[in-house]
CSV table of C-alpha atoms in Angstrom, one decimal:
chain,number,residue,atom,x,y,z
J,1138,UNK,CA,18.6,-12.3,-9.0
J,1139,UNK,CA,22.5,-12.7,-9.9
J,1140,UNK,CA,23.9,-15.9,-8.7
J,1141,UNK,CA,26.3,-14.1,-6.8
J,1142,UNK,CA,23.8,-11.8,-5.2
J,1143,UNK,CA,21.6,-14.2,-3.9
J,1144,UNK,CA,24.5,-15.3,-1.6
J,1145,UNK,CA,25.9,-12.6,-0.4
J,1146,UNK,CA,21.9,-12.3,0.5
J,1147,UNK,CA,21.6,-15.4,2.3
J,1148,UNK,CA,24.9,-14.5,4.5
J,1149,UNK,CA,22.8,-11.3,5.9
J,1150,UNK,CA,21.4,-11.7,9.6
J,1151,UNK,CA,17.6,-12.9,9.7
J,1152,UNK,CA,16.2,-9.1,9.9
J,1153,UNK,CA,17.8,-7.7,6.9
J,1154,UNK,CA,17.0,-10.5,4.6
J,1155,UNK,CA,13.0,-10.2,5.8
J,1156,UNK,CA,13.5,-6.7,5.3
J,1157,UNK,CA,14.8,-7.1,1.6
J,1158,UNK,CA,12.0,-9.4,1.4
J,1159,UNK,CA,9.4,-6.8,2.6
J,1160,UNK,CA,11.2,-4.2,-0.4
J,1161,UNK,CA,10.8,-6.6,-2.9
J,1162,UNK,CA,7.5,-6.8,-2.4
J,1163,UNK,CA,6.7,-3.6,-2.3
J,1164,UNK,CA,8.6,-3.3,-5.6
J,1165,UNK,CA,6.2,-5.7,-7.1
J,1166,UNK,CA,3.0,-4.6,-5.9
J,1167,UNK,CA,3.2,-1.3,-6.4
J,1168,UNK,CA,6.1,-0.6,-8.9
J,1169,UNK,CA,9.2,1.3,-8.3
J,1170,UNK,CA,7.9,4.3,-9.5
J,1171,UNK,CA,5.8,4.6,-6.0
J,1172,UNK,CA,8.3,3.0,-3.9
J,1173,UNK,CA,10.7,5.6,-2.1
J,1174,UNK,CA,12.6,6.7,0.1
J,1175,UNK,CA,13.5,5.2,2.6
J,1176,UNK,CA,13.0,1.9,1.0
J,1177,UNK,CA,14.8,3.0,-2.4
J,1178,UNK,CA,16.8,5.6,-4.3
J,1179,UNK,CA,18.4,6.0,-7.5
J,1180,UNK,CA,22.1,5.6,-7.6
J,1181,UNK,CA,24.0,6.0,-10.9
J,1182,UNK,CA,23.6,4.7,-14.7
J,1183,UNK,CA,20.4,2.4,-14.7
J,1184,UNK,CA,21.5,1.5,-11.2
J,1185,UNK,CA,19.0,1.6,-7.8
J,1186,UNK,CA,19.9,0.8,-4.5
J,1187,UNK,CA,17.2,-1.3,-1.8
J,1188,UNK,CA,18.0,0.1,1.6
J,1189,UNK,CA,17.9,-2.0,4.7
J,1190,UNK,CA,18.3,-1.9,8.2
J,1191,UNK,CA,18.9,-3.9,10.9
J,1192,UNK,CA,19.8,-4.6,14.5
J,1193,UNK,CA,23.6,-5.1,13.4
J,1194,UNK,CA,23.8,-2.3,11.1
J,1195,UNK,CA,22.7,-1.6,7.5
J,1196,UNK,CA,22.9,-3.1,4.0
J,1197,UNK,CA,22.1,-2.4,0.1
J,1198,UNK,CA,21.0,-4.4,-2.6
J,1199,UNK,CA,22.2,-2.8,-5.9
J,1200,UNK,CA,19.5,-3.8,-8.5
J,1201,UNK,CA,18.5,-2.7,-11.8
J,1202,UNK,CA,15.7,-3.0,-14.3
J,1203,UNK,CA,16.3,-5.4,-17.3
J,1204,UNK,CA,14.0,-6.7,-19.7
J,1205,UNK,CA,10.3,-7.0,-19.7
J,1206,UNK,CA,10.5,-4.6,-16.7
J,1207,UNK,CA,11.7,-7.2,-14.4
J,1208,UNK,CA,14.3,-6.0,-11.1
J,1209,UNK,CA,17.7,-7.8,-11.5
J,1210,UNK,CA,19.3,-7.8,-8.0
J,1211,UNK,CA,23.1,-7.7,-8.7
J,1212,UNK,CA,24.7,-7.1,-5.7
J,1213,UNK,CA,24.1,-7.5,-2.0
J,1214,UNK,CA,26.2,-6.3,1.0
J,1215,UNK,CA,26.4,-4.4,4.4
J,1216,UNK,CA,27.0,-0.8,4.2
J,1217,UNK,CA,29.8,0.4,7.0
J,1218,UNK,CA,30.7,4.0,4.9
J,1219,UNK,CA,28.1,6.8,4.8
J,1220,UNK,CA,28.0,6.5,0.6
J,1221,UNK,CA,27.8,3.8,-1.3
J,1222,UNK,CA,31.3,2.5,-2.1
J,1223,UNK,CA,32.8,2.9,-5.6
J,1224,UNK,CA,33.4,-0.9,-5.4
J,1225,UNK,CA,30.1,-1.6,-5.2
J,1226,UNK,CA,28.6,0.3,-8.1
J,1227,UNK,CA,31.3,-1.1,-10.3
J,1228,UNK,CA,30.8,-4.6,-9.0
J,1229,UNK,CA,26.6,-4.3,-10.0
J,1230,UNK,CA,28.0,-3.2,-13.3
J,1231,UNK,CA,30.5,-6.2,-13.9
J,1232,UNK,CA,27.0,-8.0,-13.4
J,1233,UNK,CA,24.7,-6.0,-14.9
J,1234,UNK,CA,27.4,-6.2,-18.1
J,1235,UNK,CA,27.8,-9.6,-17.9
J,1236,UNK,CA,24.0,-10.5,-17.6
J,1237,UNK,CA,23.4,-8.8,-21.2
């Protein structure tokens, strides 16, 4: 997980981060080629998107498959638009750029 990820995780409310947690695991048992919708979706370049909801609302985690088939998470944050924001996909690829 990018540094900066993993904080903006940490500031999510209890239910989101579980929920994240609950993805990710999914993610690693089963592989993200039988994880779905609604968990996950493809969003743009090498870019994928974790989708989670809460009692307050809903947030994303931006990740992206580097290396030896491992999930980078690059960027975590709540979602108040009904797409994901420009901003956000070019802030995962500032990270994903700067990762490689």
């Amino acid at each position: 997980m990018h540094p900066l990820a993993e904080l903006e995780l940490l500031a999510l409310p209890a239910d989101m981060k579980a929920r994240f947690l609950h993805i990710a695991e999914m993610l690693e048992e089963f592989g993200p080629q039988r994880v779905g919708l609604p968990h996950i979706r493809p969003l743009e370049s090498k870019l994928w998107e974790m989708r989670m909801k809460g009692r307050d609302g809903i947030a994303r985690a931006v990740y992206a498959a580097v290396q030896d088939r491992r999930l980078l998470v690059l960027h975590v944050f709540v979602k108040k638009t009904q797409t994901t924001p420009r901003a956000a996909i070019a802030m995962a690829l500032k990270r994903l750029e700067s990762h490689t």
